[in-house]
């Protein structure tokens, strides 16, 4: 499931995962864009399901997450499915972010489970820590 995959970084992640043979749940609030991402995935031979959800609606998001985790835990957990997350702060280059997600779902990350990878363009990291004393 790629939340926010109707466009931008999310779409890039969804397309790269589909290229690698993964089935993708495309999620976003704009139905036309969500369907377009699904169609792009199918056009390149991938498998996708589209789900229109407003991420500002906490009830709808909770329902979506509950259903997805129930599906993963019940059907795919015994088969080695890993659940990891990428937390974006301050933007970043879509291709680089997509490559990080591609790594997390690949066999190379077989022992990475329950990780939250925080990605940032750097500005928010520098602002949240005072490194001035270390630079003197």
XYZ file of N, CA and C in Angstrom:
408
model
N 0.852 -1.172 0.000
C 0.000 0.000 0.000
C 0.894 1.230 0.000
N 0.672 2.098 -0.959
C 1.407 3.348 -1.031
C 0.396 4.473 -0.839
N 0.422 5.074 0.341
C -0.503 6.158 0.655
C -0.015 7.416 -0.063
N -0.930 8.130 -0.683
C -0.562 9.332 -1.409
C 0.022 9.033 -2.779
N -0.341 7.901 -3.354
C 0.255 7.490 -4.623
C -0.506 8.000 -5.843
N -1.386 8.970 -5.644
C -2.106 9.553 -6.772
C -1.194 10.440 -7.617
N -0.072 10.849 -7.076
C 0.859 11.704 -7.816
C 2.159 11.879 -7.069
N 3.080 12.603 -7.661
C 4.341 12.969 -7.029
C 5.178 11.785 -6.569
N 5.726 11.911 -5.374
C 6.595 10.884 -4.800
C 5.866 9.559 -4.669
N 4.633 9.595 -4.188
C 3.868 8.364 -4.005
C 3.657 7.616 -5.305
N 3.348 8.349 -6.372
C 3.161 7.706 -7.677
C 4.470 7.070 -8.141
N 5.574 7.781 -7.970
C 6.882 7.258 -8.374
C 7.207 5.969 -7.615
N 6.921 5.951 -6.313
C 7.154 4.746 -5.509
C 6.289 3.599 -6.024
N 5.001 3.866 -6.237
C 4.076 2.825 -6.700
C 4.521 2.238 -8.039
N 4.942 3.096 -8.956
C 5.371 2.621 -10.265
C 6.637 1.774 -10.181
N 7.588 2.188 -9.362
C 8.830 1.409 -9.237
C 8.583 0.063 -8.573
N 7.704 0.047 -7.580
C 7.383 -1.234 -6.946
C 6.705 -2.162 -7.940
N 5.800 -1.604 -8.753
C 5.130 -2.418 -9.773
C 6.140 -2.948 -10.789
N 7.111 -2.124 -11.163
C 8.164 -2.568 -12.082
C 8.919 -3.772 -11.518
N 9.051 -3.806 -10.204
C 9.764 -4.904 -9.544
C 8.879 -6.119 -9.289
N 7.607 -6.055 -9.740
C 6.723 -7.205 -9.635
C 5.815 -7.236 -8.421
N 5.800 -6.166 -7.630
C 4.925 -6.129 -6.463
C 3.517 -5.699 -6.854
N 2.520 -6.248 -6.184
C 1.150 -5.751 -6.317
C 1.050 -4.509 -5.438
N 0.340 -3.506 -5.914
C 0.308 -2.223 -5.219
C -1.127 -1.813 -4.922
N -1.369 -1.355 -3.700
C -2.633 -0.711 -3.350
C -2.364 0.785 -3.455
N -3.017 1.424 -4.428
C -2.846 2.848 -4.694
C -3.871 3.607 -3.868
N -3.414 4.538 -3.017
C -4.326 5.277 -2.137
C -4.147 6.781 -2.313
N -5.252 7.504 -2.265
C -5.232 8.956 -2.308
C -6.644 9.485 -2.259
N -6.787 10.801 -2.155
C -8.124 11.369 -2.025
C -8.736 11.788 -3.352
N -7.905 11.941 -4.384
C -8.409 12.342 -5.697
C -8.646 11.090 -6.538
N -9.919 10.728 -6.674
C -10.277 9.492 -7.363
C -9.713 9.376 -8.771
N -9.759 10.454 -9.542
C -9.259 10.408 -10.917
C -7.754 10.137 -10.943
N -7.013 10.775 -10.059
C -5.557 10.577 -10.016
C -5.196 9.196 -9.492
N -5.958 8.698 -8.530
C -5.724 7.350 -8.002
C -5.944 6.323 -9.114
N -7.030 6.483 -9.850
C -7.308 5.565 -10.968
C -6.235 5.670 -12.051
N -5.758 6.890 -12.292
C -4.709 7.084 -13.304
C -3.429 6.342 -12.906
N -3.052 6.414 -11.633
C -1.869 5.683 -11.175
C -2.075 4.183 -11.345
N -3.253 3.690 -10.966
C -3.543 2.262 -11.154
C -3.424 1.872 -12.617
N -3.971 2.704 -13.505
C -3.916 2.419 -14.936
C -2.476 2.426 -15.453
N -1.648 3.354 -14.964
C -0.239 3.381 -15.369
C 0.470 2.092 -14.949
N 0.167 1.627 -13.746
C 0.762 0.383 -13.255
C 0.322 -0.785 -14.134
N -0.961 -0.842 -14.434
C -1.477 -1.928 -15.274
C -0.920 -1.835 -16.694
N -0.711 -0.633 -17.181
C -0.191 -0.432 -18.530
C 1.216 -1.017 -18.676
N 2.011 -0.961 -17.592
C 3.366 -1.531 -17.646
C 3.370 -2.994 -17.219
N 2.166 -3.582 -17.062
C 2.076 -4.998 -16.741
C 1.987 -5.323 -15.265
N 1.843 -4.302 -14.421
C 1.745 -4.526 -12.978
C 0.324 -4.775 -12.523
N 0.201 -5.152 -11.256
C -1.110 -5.376 -10.643
C -1.331 -4.314 -9.586
N -2.542 -3.736 -9.589
C -2.845 -2.682 -8.628
C -4.332 -2.643 -8.320
N -4.631 -2.159 -7.137
C -5.993 -1.893 -6.694
C -6.001 -0.433 -6.276
N -7.060 0.309 -6.622
C -7.117 1.708 -6.197
C -8.132 1.894 -5.083
N -7.756 2.725 -4.119
C -8.611 3.038 -2.979
C -8.620 4.550 -2.808
N -9.806 5.145 -2.849
C -9.932 6.580 -2.630
C -10.185 6.787 -1.143
N -9.300 7.534 -0.507
C -9.428 7.797 0.931
C -8.889 9.192 1.219
N -9.601 9.917 2.062
C -9.178 11.254 2.486
C -8.356 11.092 3.751
N -7.062 11.374 3.661
C -6.176 11.185 4.806
C -6.474 12.135 5.957
N -7.272 13.167 5.699
C -7.682 14.070 6.776
C -8.832 13.478 7.584
N -9.480 12.448 7.068
C -10.588 11.775 7.750
C -10.018 10.616 8.554
N -9.791 10.835 9.832
C -9.115 9.834 10.666
C -9.892 8.518 10.760
N -11.204 8.578 10.715
C -11.999 7.346 10.763
C -11.760 6.512 9.504
N -11.771 7.164 8.345
C -11.535 6.456 7.087
C -10.122 5.876 7.036
N -9.149 6.626 7.515
C -7.761 6.148 7.529
C -7.616 4.966 8.473
N -8.191 5.059 9.651
C -8.129 3.946 10.610
C -8.749 2.683 10.020
N -9.879 2.837 9.348
C -10.541 1.699 8.721
C -9.654 1.078 7.642
N -9.040 1.930 6.823
C -8.149 1.455 5.765
C -6.958 0.705 6.355
N -6.323 1.288 7.338
C -5.148 0.659 7.957
C -5.520 -0.654 8.618
N -6.641 -0.683 9.321
C -7.085 -1.912 9.975
C -7.298 -3.019 8.961
N -7.950 -2.701 7.857
C -8.202 -3.713 6.828
C -6.910 -4.202 6.182
N -6.013 -3.288 5.898
C -4.754 -3.683 5.261
C -3.926 -4.549 6.204
N -3.789 -4.150 7.457
C -3.002 -4.947 8.393
C -3.648 -6.301 8.666
N -4.971 -6.351 8.703
C -5.654 -7.624 8.883
C -5.331 -8.555 7.713
N -5.380 -8.004 6.519
C -5.046 -8.781 5.330
C -3.590 -9.262 5.394
N -2.684 -8.356 5.696
C -1.263 -8.715 5.748
C -0.979 -9.751 6.832
N -1.483 -9.512 8.006
C -1.190 -10.416 9.116
C -1.788 -11.792 8.902
N -3.035 -11.826 8.475
C -3.712 -13.106 8.312
C -3.240 -13.924 7.135
N -3.095 -13.270 5.995
C -2.767 -14.004 4.783
C -1.285 -14.079 4.495
N -0.578 -12.978 4.729
C 0.790 -12.905 4.240
C 1.861 -12.957 5.319
N 1.522 -12.705 6.552
C 2.506 -12.754 7.637
C 3.289 -14.053 7.687
N 2.610 -15.197 7.622
C 3.337 -16.468 7.647
C 4.262 -16.673 6.444
N 4.085 -15.870 5.415
C 4.926 -15.991 4.211
C 6.109 -15.026 4.223
N 6.322 -14.345 5.338
C 7.478 -13.459 5.445
C 7.251 -12.023 5.019
N 5.994 -11.554 4.988
C 5.733 -10.167 4.617
C 6.241 -9.258 5.730
N 6.973 -8.233 5.330
C 7.504 -7.263 6.286
C 6.688 -5.976 6.220
N 6.544 -5.316 7.361
C 5.820 -4.052 7.405
C 6.800 -2.985 7.879
N 7.099 -2.042 7.005
C 7.987 -0.931 7.309
C 7.327 0.352 6.832
N 7.866 1.479 7.247
C 7.269 2.763 6.902
C 8.353 3.766 6.540
N 8.007 4.688 5.648
C 8.887 5.800 5.316
C 8.162 7.074 5.714
N 8.814 7.871 6.560
C 8.259 9.115 7.069
C 8.986 10.268 6.379
N 8.265 11.037 5.570
C 8.885 12.118 4.801
C 8.797 13.438 5.539
N 9.930 14.146 5.600
C 9.991 15.477 6.214
C 10.741 16.403 5.277
N 10.144 17.508 4.932
C 10.851 18.525 4.167
C 11.096 18.182 2.715
N 10.290 17.309 2.148
C 10.416 17.015 0.727
C 11.583 16.100 0.420
N 12.074 16.205 -0.768
C 13.150 15.351 -1.223
C 12.929 14.986 -2.672
N 13.933 14.396 -3.283
C 13.858 14.025 -4.690
C 13.063 12.732 -4.815
N 11.969 12.722 -5.590
C 11.104 11.540 -5.670
C 11.836 10.251 -6.020
N 12.789 10.310 -6.938
C 13.515 9.105 -7.320
C 14.318 8.513 -6.169
N 14.956 9.361 -5.370
C 15.751 8.887 -4.237
C 14.859 8.252 -3.176
N 13.709 8.862 -2.935
C 12.771 8.319 -1.959
C 12.231 6.980 -2.451
N 11.893 6.909 -3.736
C 11.391 5.657 -4.302
C 12.437 4.547 -4.197
N 13.711 4.873 -4.379
C 14.763 3.867 -4.269
C 14.900 3.353 -2.832
N 14.714 4.219 -1.847
C 14.770 3.782 -0.451
C 13.635 2.801 -0.154
N 12.445 3.097 -0.652
C 11.309 2.196 -0.460
C 11.556 0.889 -1.215
N 12.093 0.991 -2.410
C 12.415 -0.202 -3.202
C 13.349 -1.115 -2.412
N 14.331 -0.535 -1.724
C 15.230 -1.328 -0.889
C 14.466 -2.015 0.242
N 13.598 -1.262 0.935
C 12.884 -1.819 2.086
C 12.020 -3.019 1.728
N 11.513 -3.071 0.507
C 10.659 -4.196 0.133
C 11.425 -5.302 -0.582
N 12.714 -5.110 -0.791
C 13.518 -6.081 -1.529
C 14.051 -7.183 -0.616
N 14.511 -8.278 -1.195
C 15.125 -9.344 -0.407
C 16.365 -8.880 0.356
N 17.013 -7.802 -0.109
C 18.195 -7.288 0.599
C 17.844 -6.777 1.988
N 16.576 -6.461 2.228
C 16.141 -5.971 3.536
C 15.373 -7.053 4.295
N 15.734 -8.303 4.077
C 15.007 -9.434 4.659
C 14.924 -9.366 6.184
N 15.900 -8.754 6.822
C 15.905 -8.700 8.282
C 15.494 -7.337 8.822
N 14.931 -6.495 7.960
C 14.421 -5.191 8.387
C 12.918 -5.348 8.596
N 12.463 -5.196 9.824
C 11.041 -5.377 10.153
C 10.646 -4.317 11.171
N 9.547 -3.634 10.915
C 9.041 -2.629 11.850
C 9.853 -1.345 11.851
N 10.600 -1.085 10.792
C 11.445 0.107 10.728
C 10.659 1.318 10.245
N 11.015 2.472 10.767
C 10.505 3.737 10.263
C 11.721 4.500 9.748
N 11.803 4.625 8.445
C 12.907 5.336 7.810
C 12.487 6.783 7.624
N 13.164 7.697 8.318
C 12.853 9.108 8.194
C 13.736 9.707 7.114
N 13.102 10.290 6.112
C 13.834 10.907 5.005
C 13.541 12.399 5.008
N 14.583 13.176 4.763
C 14.457 14.621 4.840
C 15.392 15.289 3.851
N 14.984 16.445 3.375
C 15.858 17.244 2.524
C 16.941 17.910 3.364
N 16.832 17.830 4.686
C 17.883 18.320 5.571
C 17.523 19.540 6.375
N 16.665 20.402 5.870
C 16.369 21.651 6.558
C 15.751 21.426 7.929
N 14.796 20.513 8.023
C 14.122 20.305 9.305
C 15.036 19.627 10.318
N 15.998 18.839 9.868
C 16.933 18.192 10.787
C 17.842 19.233 11.411
N 18.376 20.132 10.593
C 19.262 21.170 11.095
C 18.529 22.095 12.049
N 17.266 22.372 11.776
C 16.491 23.262 12.633
C 16.141 22.617 13.963
N 16.004 21.300 14.007
C 15.553 20.651 15.222
C 16.684 20.347 16.198
N 17.940 20.520 15.779
C 19.077 20.241 16.651
C 20.029 21.443 16.615
N 20.572 21.790 17.755
C 21.530 22.877 17.813
C 22.927 22.271 17.787
N 23.577 22.369 16.639
C 24.920 21.815 16.476
C 26.010 22.876 16.624
N 25.620 24.080 17.008
C 26.593 25.180 17.034
C 27.767 24.921 17.957
N 27.532 24.278 19.088
C 28.638 24.032 20.024
C 29.605 22.990 19.484
N 29.123 22.068 18.672
C 29.990 21.037 18.114
C 30.871 21.571 16.999
N 30.524 22.722 16.464
C 31.271 23.283 15.332
C 32.325 24.296 15.756
N 32.513 24.493 17.039
C 33.487 25.492 17.519
C 34.824 24.882 17.763
